[in-house]
Coordinates of C-alpha atoms and ligand atoms in Angstrom, one line a residue:
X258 CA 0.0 0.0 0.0
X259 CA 2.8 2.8 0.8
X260 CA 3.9 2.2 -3.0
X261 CA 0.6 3.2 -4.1
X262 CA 0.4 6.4 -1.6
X263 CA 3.9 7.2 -2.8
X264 CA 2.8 6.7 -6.6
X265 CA 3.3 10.4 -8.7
X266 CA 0.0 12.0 -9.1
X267 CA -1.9 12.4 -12.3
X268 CA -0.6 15.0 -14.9
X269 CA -3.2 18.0 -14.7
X270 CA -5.1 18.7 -18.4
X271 CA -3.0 20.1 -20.7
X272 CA 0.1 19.6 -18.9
X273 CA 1.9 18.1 -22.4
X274 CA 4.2 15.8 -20.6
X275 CA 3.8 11.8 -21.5
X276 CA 2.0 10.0 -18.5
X277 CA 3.1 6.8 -17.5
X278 CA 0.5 5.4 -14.7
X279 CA -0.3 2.5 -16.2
X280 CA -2.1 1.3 -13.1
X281 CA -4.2 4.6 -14.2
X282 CA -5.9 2.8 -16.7
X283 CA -9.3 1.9 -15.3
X284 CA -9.8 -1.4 -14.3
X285 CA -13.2 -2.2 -15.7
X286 CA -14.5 -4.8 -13.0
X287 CA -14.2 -2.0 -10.2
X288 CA -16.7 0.4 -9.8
X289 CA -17.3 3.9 -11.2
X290 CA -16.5 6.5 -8.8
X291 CA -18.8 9.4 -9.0
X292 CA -18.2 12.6 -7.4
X293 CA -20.5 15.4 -6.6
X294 CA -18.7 19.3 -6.4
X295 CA -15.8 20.4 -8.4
X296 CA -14.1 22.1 -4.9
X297 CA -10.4 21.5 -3.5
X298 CA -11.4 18.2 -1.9
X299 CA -13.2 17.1 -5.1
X300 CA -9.9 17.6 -7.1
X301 CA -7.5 15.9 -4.7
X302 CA -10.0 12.9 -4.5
X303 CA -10.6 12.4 -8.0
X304 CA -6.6 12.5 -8.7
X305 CA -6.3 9.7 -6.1
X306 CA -9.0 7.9 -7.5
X307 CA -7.7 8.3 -11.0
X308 CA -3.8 7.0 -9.9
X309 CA -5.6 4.3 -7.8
X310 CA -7.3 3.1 -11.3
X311 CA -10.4 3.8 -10.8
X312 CA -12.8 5.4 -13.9
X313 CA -14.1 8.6 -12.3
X314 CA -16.9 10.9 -13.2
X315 CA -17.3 14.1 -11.9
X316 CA -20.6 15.7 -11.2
X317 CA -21.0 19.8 -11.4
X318 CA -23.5 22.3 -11.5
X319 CA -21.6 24.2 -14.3
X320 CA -19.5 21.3 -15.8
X321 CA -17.2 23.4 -18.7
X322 CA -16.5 26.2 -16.0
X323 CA -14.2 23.1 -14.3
X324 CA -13.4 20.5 -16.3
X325 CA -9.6 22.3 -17.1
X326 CA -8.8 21.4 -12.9
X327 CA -9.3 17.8 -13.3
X328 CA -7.2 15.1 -14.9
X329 CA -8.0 14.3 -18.2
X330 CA -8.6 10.6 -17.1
X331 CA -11.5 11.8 -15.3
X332 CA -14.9 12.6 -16.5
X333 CA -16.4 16.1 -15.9
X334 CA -20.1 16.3 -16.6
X335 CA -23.4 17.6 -15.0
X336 CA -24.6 16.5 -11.6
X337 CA -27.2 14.1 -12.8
X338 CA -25.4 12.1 -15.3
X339 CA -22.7 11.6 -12.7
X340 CA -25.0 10.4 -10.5
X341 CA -26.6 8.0 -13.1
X342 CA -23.3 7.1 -14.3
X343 CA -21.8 5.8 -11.0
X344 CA -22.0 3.1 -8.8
X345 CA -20.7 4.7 -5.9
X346 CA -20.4 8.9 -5.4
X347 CA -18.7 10.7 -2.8
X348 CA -20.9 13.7 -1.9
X349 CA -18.0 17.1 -1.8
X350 CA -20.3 19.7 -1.1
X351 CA -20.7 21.5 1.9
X352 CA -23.7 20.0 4.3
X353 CA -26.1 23.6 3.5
X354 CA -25.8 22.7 -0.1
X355 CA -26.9 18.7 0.4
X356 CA -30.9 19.9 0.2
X357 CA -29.9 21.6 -3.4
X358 CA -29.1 17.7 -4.4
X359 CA -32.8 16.5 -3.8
X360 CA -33.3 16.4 -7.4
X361 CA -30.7 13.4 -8.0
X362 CA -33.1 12.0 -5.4
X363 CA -34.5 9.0 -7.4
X364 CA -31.2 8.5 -9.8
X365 CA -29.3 7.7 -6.2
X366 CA -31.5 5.9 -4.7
X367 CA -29.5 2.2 -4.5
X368 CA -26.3 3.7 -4.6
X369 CA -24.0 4.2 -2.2
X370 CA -22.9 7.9 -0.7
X371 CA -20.0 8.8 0.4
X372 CA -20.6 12.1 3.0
X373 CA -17.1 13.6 3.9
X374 CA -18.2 16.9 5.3
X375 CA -17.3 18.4 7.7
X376 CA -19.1 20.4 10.4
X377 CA -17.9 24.6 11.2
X378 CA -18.1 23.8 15.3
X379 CA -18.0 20.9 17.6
X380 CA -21.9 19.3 17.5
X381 CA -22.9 18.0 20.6
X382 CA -26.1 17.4 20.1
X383 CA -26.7 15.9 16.7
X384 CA -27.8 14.9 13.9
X385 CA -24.9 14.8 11.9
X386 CA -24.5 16.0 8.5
X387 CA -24.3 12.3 7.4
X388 CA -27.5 11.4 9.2
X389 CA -29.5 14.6 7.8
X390 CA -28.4 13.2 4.4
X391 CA -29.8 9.6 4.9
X392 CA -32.3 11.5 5.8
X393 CA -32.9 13.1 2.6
X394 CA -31.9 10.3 0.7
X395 CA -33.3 7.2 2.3
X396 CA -33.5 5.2 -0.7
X397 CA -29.6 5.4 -1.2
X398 CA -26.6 3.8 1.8
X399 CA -24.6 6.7 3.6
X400 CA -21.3 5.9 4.3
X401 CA -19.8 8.4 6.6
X402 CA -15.7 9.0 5.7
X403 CA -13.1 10.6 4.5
X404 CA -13.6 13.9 6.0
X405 CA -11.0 13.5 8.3
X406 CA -8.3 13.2 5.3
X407 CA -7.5 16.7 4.0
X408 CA -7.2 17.7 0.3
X409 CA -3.9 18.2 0.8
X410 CA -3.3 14.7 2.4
X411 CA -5.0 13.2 -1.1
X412 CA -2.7 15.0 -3.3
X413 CA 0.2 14.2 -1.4
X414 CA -0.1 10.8 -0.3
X415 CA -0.2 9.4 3.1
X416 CA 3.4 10.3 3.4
X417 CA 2.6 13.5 4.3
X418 CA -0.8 12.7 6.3
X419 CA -2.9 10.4 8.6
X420 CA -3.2 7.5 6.7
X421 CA -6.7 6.1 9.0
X422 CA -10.0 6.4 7.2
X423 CA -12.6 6.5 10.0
X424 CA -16.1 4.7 8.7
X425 CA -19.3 3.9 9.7
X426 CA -22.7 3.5 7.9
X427 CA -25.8 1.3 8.3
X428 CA -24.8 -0.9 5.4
X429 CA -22.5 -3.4 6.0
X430 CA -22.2 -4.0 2.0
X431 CA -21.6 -0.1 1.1
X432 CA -19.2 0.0 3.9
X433 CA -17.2 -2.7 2.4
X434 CA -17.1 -1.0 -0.9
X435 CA -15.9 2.5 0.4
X436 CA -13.2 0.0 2.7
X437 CA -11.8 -2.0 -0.8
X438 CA -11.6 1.8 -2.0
X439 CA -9.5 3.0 1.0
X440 CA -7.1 0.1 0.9
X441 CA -7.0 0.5 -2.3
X442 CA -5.9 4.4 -2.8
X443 CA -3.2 3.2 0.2
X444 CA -5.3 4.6 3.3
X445 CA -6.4 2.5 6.1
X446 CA -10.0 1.8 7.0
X447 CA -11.0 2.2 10.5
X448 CA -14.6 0.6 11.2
X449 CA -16.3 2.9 13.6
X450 CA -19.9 0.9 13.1
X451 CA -23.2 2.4 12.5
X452 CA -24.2 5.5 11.0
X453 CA -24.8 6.7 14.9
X454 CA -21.0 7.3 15.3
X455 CA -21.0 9.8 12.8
X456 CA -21.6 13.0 15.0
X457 CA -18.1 11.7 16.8
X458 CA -16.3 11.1 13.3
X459 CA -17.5 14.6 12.0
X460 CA -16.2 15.9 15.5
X461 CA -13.0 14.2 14.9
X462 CA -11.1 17.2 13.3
X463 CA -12.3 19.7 14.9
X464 CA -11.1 19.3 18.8
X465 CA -8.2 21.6 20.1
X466 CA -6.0 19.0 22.0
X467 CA -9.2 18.0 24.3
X468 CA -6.8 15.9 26.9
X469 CA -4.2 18.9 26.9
X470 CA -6.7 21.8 28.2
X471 CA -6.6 21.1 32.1
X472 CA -2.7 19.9 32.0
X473 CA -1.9 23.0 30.4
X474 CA -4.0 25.2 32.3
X475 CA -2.3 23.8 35.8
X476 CA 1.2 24.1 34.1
X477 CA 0.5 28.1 33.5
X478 CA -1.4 28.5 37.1
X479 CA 1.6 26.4 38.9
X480 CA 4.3 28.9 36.5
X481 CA 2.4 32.3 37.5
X482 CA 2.1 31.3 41.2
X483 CA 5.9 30.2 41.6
X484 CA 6.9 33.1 39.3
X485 CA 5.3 35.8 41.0
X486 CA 6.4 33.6 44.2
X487 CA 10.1 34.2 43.4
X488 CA 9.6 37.2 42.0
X489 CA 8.4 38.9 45.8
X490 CA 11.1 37.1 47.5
X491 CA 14.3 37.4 44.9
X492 CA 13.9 41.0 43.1
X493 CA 11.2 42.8 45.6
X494 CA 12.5 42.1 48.5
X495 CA 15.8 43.2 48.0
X496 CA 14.4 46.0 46.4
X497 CA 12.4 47.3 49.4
X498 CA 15.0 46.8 52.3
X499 CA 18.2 47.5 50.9
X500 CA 17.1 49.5 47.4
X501 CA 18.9 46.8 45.4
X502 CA 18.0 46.6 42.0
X503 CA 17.7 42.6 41.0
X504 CA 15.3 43.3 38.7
X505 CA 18.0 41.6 36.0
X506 CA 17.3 38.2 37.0
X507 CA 13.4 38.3 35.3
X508 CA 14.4 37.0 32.6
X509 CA 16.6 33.9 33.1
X510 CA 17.2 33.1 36.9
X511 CA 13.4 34.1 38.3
X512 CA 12.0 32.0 35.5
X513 CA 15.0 29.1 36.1
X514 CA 13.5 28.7 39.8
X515 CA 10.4 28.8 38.5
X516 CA 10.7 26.1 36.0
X517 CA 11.7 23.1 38.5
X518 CA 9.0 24.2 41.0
X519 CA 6.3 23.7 38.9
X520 CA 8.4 20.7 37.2
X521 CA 8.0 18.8 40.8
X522 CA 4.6 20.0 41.6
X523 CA 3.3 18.4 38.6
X524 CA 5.5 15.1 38.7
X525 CA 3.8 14.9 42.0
X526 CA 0.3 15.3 40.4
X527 CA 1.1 12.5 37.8
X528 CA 1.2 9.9 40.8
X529 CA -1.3 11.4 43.6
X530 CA -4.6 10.8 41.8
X531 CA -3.2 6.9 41.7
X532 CA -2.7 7.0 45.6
X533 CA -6.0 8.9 46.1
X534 CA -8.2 5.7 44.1
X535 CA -5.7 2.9 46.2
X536 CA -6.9 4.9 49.3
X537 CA -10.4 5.6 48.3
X538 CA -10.5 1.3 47.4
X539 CA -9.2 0.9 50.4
X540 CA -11.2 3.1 52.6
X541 CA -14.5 1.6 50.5
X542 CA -13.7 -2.1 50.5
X543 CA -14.0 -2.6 47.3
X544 CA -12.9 -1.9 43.6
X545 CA -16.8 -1.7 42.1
X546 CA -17.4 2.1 43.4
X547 CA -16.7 4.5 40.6
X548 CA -14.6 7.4 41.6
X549 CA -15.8 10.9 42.0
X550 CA -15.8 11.9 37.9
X551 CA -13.4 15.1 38.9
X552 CA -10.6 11.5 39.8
X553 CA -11.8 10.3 36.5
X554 CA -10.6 13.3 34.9
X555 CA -7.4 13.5 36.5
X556 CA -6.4 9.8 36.1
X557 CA -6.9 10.3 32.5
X558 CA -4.4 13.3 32.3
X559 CA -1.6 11.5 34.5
X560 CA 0.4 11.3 30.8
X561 CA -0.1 14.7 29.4
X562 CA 0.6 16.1 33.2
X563 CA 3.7 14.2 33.2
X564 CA 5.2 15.6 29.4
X565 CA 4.3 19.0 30.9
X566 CA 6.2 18.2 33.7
X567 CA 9.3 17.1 31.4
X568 CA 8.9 19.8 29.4
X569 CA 9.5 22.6 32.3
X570 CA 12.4 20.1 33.6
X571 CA 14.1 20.1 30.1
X572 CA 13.4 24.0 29.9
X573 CA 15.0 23.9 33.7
X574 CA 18.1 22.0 32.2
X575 CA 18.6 24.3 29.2
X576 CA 18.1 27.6 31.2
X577 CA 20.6 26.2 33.9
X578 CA 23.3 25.5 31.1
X579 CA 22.9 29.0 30.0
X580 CA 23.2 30.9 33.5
X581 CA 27.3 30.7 33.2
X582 CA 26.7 32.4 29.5
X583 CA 24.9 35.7 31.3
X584 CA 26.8 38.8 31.8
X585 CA 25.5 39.5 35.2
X586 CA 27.5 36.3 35.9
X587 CA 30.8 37.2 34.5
X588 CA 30.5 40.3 36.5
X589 CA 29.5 38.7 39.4
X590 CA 32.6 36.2 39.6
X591 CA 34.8 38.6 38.8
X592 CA 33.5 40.7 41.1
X593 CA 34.0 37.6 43.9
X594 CA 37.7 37.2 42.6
X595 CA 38.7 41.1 43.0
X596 CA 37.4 41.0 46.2
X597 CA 39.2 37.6 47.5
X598 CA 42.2 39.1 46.2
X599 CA 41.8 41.8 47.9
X600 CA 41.0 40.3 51.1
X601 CA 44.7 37.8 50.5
X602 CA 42.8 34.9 50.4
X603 CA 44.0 32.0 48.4
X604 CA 41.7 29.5 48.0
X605 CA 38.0 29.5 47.9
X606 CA 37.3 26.0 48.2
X607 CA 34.3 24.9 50.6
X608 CA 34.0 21.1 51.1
X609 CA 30.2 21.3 51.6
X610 CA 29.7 23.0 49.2
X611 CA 31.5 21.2 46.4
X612 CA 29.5 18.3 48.1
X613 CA 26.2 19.5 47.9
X614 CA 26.8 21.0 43.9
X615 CA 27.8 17.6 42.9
X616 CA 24.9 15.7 44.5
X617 CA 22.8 18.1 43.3
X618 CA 24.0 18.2 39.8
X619 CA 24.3 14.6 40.0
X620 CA 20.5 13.6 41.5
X621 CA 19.3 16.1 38.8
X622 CA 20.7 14.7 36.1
X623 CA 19.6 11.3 37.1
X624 CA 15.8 12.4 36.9
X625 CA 16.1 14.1 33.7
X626 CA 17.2 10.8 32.5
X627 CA 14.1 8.7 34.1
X628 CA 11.6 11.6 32.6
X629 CA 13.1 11.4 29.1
X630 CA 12.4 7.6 29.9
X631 CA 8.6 8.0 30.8
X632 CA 8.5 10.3 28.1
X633 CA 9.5 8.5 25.2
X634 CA 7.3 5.4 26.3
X635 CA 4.6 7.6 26.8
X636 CA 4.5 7.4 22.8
X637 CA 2.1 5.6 21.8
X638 CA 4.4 4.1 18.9
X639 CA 6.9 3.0 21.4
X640 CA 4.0 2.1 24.2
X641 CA 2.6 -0.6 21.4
X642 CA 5.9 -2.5 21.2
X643 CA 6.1 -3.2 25.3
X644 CA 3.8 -5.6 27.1
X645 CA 1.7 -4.3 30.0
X646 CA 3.8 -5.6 32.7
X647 CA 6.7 -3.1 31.1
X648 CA 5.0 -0.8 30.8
X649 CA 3.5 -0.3 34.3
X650 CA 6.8 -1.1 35.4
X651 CA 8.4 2.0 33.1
X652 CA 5.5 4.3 34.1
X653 CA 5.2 3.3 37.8
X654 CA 8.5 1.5 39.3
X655 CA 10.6 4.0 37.3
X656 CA 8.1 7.3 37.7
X657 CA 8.3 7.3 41.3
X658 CA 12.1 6.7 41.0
X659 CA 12.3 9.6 38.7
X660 CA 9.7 11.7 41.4
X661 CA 12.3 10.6 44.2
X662 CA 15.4 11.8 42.5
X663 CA 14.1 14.8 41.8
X664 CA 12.6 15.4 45.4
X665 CA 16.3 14.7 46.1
X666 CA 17.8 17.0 43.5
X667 CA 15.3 20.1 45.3
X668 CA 16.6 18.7 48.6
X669 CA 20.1 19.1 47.6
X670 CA 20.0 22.1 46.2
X671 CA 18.3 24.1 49.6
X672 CA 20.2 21.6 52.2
X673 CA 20.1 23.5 55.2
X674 CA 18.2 26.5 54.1
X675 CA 15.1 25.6 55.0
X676 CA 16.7 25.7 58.8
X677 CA 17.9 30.0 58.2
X678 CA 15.8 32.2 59.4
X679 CA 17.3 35.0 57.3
X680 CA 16.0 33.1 54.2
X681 CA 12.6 33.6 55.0
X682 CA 11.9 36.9 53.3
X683 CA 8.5 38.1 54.2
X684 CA 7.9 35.4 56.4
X685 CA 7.6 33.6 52.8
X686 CA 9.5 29.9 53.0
X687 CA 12.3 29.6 50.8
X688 CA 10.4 28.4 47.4
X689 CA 12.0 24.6 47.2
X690 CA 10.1 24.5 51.4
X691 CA 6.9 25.0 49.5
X692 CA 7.7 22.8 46.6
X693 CA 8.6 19.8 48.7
X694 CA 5.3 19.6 50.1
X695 CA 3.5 17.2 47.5
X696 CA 6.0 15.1 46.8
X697 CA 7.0 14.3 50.4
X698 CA 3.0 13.3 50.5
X699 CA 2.7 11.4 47.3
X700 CA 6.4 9.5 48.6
X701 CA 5.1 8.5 52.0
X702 CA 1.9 7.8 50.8
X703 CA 3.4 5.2 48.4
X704 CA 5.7 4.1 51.3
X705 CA 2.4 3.5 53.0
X706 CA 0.9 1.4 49.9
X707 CA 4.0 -0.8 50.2
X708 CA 3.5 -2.2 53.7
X709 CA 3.1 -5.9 53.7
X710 CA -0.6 -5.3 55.5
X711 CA -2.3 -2.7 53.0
X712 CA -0.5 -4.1 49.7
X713 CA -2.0 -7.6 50.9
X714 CA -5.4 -5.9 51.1
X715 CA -5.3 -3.7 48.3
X716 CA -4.0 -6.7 46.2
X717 CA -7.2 -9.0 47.3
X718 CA -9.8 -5.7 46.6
X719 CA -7.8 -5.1 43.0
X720 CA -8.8 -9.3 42.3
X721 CA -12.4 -8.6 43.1
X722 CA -12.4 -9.3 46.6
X723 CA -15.3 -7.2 48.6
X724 CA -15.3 -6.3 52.6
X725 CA -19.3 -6.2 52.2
X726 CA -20.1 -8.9 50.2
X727 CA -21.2 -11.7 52.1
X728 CA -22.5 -15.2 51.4
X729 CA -25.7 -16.0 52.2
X730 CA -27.3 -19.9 53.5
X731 CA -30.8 -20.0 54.5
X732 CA -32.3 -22.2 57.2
X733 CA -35.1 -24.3 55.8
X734 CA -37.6 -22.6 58.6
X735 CA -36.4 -19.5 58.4
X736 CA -37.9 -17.7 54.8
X737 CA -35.9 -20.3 53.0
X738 CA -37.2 -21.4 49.4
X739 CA -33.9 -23.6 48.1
X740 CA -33.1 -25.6 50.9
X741 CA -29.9 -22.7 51.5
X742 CA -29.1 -22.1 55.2
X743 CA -28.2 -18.6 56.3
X744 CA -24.6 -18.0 57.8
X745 CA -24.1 -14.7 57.0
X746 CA -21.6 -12.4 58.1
X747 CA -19.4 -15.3 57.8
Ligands
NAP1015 P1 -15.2 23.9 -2.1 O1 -13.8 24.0 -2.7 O2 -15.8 25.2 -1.7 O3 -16.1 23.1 -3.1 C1 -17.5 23.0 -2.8 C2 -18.1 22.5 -4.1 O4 -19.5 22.3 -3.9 C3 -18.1 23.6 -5.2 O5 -17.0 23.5 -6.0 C4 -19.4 23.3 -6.0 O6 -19.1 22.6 -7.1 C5 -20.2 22.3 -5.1 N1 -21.6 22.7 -4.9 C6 -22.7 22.0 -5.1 N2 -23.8 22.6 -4.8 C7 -23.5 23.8 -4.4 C8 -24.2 24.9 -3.9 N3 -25.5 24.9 -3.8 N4 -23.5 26.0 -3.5 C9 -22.2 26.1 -3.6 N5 -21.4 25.0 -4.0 C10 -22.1 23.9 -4.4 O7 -15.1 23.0 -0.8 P2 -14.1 21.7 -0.5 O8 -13.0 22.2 0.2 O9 -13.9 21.0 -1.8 O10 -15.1 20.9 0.5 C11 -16.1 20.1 0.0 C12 -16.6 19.2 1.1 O11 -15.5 18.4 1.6 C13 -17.1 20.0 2.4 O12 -18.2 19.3 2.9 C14 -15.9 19.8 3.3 O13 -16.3 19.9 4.7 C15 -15.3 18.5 3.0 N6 -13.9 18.3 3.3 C16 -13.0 19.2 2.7 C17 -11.6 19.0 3.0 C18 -10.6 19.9 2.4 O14 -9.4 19.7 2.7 N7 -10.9 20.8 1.6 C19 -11.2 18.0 3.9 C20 -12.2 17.1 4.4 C21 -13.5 17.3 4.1 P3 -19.9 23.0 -8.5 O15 -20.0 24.5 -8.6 O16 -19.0 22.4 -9.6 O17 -21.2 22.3 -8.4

């Protein structure tokens, strides 16, 4: 099939050059392809069709004002003898203009329609544009598909597009036909049933990263919290007790604070909605409740929480490799040398320190290595070539590996900090204080999940063992039918 999508297109009319498809010469035992509109998508498709070897007839409502577009392999002609001409016609016209085609009503009836339209906002509510055409055409088999491929991804191939070709109709038989076509012009069919899941097909293109919105949105809250955060305590409070201007380190080393914080924070929210169901399970007996629908929702963003989370940390690693590179840092070193010389000291060297830098540095590099892990198998290319057990072993055992080195690296880096009372400007905690919080909980509570007791219970509850459930025998005096005596509460 990629041969086929990689296949050169059709030569346009007129062209002059020598074609040389000669899989473009219709192969008369497959059907005629009829389309209806003479639009972008029309074109694309009928090119396809054409270098897939199919005869094609196109149907338009002004038929000589076109027919230069199209290849000269395919037929341009009014609307009704396309429609009477074809066995199967894919229906290019916008959805307001399906009602103008109520004429071809009788010459379509029997034949198969292809509806790739596509909707202008999100419908909710229904019907869909394919449903409002089987509507009008009852005697004739909607096949909602294509609409989903671009005109773009026609002309070019699947190369350079999705190559899935979402169906669904009430025909089984006119679904076929529109799947041998897919295959056949190197896309591949995906069989989404009856006409009823058209409304989500048509909806299909038109969503703006639906998982991403509340991720996002607790990335940029988390940023402007720790940003103004930092921002109070590094370059305003200097400002306002010793009229020191710091307002320099906005751009670069404000934001590089920033970045980690919210880094952690959201690590930690990958793995605390998974503690909060054990707990909840635990706390209910059993693994039948549903969860609260706002636990739902965050379970299902534990993977795009987690690349935003990577994403600050990677931003952390490039801004931190760029801080040497600042002027304010030259000067500031220099500065530091001047004045040891000054002051005859010889060597600057502080054990602890140089300790705690190279933990730091070391713990910190160690996470961004686990992330770029979880990351990558977060794919769902990768994800399909691991079994489950890997998988949950990559995105859990590893995770809270990656969530532990990186609670280390923030450790590290404040040491004893926290323990200063000068660093408390404003009575505000030192930001890394603050940051700790979550992750210290999610940790322990995962500590917790691992004692012998609760993973032995939480184990037996995840099999389908319930603390309520109990068996039930009947006495045979006692409102018993079957002879089944009644121990329960055993
Ligand atoms: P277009 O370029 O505007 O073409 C629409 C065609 O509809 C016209 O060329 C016209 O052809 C025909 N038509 C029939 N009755 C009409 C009427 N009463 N008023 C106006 N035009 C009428 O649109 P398009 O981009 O090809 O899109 C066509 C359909 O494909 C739409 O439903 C769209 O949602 C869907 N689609 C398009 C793409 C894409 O990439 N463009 C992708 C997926 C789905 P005649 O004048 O020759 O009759």
């Amino acid at each position: 099939m990629p041969d086929e999508m990689a296949r050169r297109l059709i030569l346009e009319r007129g062209d002059g050059g020598a074609r040389h498809f000669e899989d473009a010469v219709p192969d008369p035992s497959s059907p005629v392809i009829g389309i209806l509109g003479t639009g972008d998508f029309s074109r694309s498709l009928a090119r396809r069709l054409v270098a897939s070897g199919y005869q094609v007839v196109v149907g338009s409502r002004t038929p000589t004002r076109f027919v230069a577009l199209f290849p000269e392999e395919a037929e341009v002609t009014t609307q009704l003898e396309a429609a009477n001409k074809a066995d199967l016609i894919f229906v290019a016209v916008y959805p307001e203009h399906h009602s103008t085609l109520m004429d071809l009503k009788q010459t379509l009836a029997g034949k198969t329609l292809v509806d790739v339209s596509n909707s202008l906002s999100i419908n909710h509510k229904g019907p869909s544009n394919a449903e409002l055409l089987a509507d009008y055409f009852p005697g004739s088999f909607v096949v909602k598909g294509f609409n989903t491929v671009s005109a773009w991804t026609l002309q070019m191939g699947a190369r350079d597009g999705g190559r899935q070709v979402f169906l669904c109709s009430n025909s089984q038989t006119a679904k076929n036909l529109v799947k041998s076509i897919c295959h056949r012009m190197g896309f591949i069919p995906v069989d989404m049933g009856l006409l009823s899941s058209s409304l989500e097909i048509e909806n299909l293109p038109l969503y703006l990263f639906p998982s991403w919105r509340l991720p996002v949105l607790c990335m940029l809250i988390l940023f402007i919290f720790f940003y103004l955060y930092n921002f109070i305590r590094d370059v305003l409070y200097p400002f306002i007790t010793e009229h020191k201007s710091a307002f320099y380190k906005m751009p670069i080393e404000v934001v590089n604070v920033t970045l980690p914080s919210v880094a952690l924070v959201m690590l930690a929210l990958v793995y605390l909605p998974g503690l909060l169901a054990a707990f909840l399970q635990l706390w209910s007996g059993t693994k039948y409740n549903r969860f609260p629908n706002w636990l739902d929702r965050w379970l299902l963003s534990r993977k795009q929480l987690g690349l935003c989370s990577f994403l600050c940390a990677v931003l952390h690693a490039v801004y931190s490799l760029c801080l040497p590179l600042r002027k304010s840092a030259q000067f500031k070193l220099s500065n530091m040398a001047y004045k040891q010389v000054k002051k005859g000291m010889e060597d600057s060297w502080v054990d602890e320190e140089v300790w705690r830098m190279e933990l730091y540095l070391s713990v910190g590099i160690m996470a961004l290595g686990l992330l770029s892990l979880l990351a990558v198998t977060s794919l769902p290319s990768v994800a399909g070539t691991i079994n489950w057990r890997e998988f949950s072993f990559i995105q859990s055992t590893l995770g809270y590996c990656a969530l532990f080195m990186a609670t280390a690296h923030t450790l590290f880096y404040g040491w004893n900090r926290a323990f200063v009372l000068a660093r408390y400007h404003f009575y505000m905690p030192p930001t890394f204080v603050l940051v700790l919080v979550l992750p210290f909980v999610v940790l322990l509570g995962r500590a917790a999940l691992c004692l012998p007791c609760v993973a032995g219970r939480l184990r037996k509850i995840r099999r389908g063992w319930e603390r309520n459930r109990h068996i039930r025998f009947m006495l045979p005096a006692e409102d018993c039918r079957n002879g089944v005596e009644n121990v329960s509460n055993v």
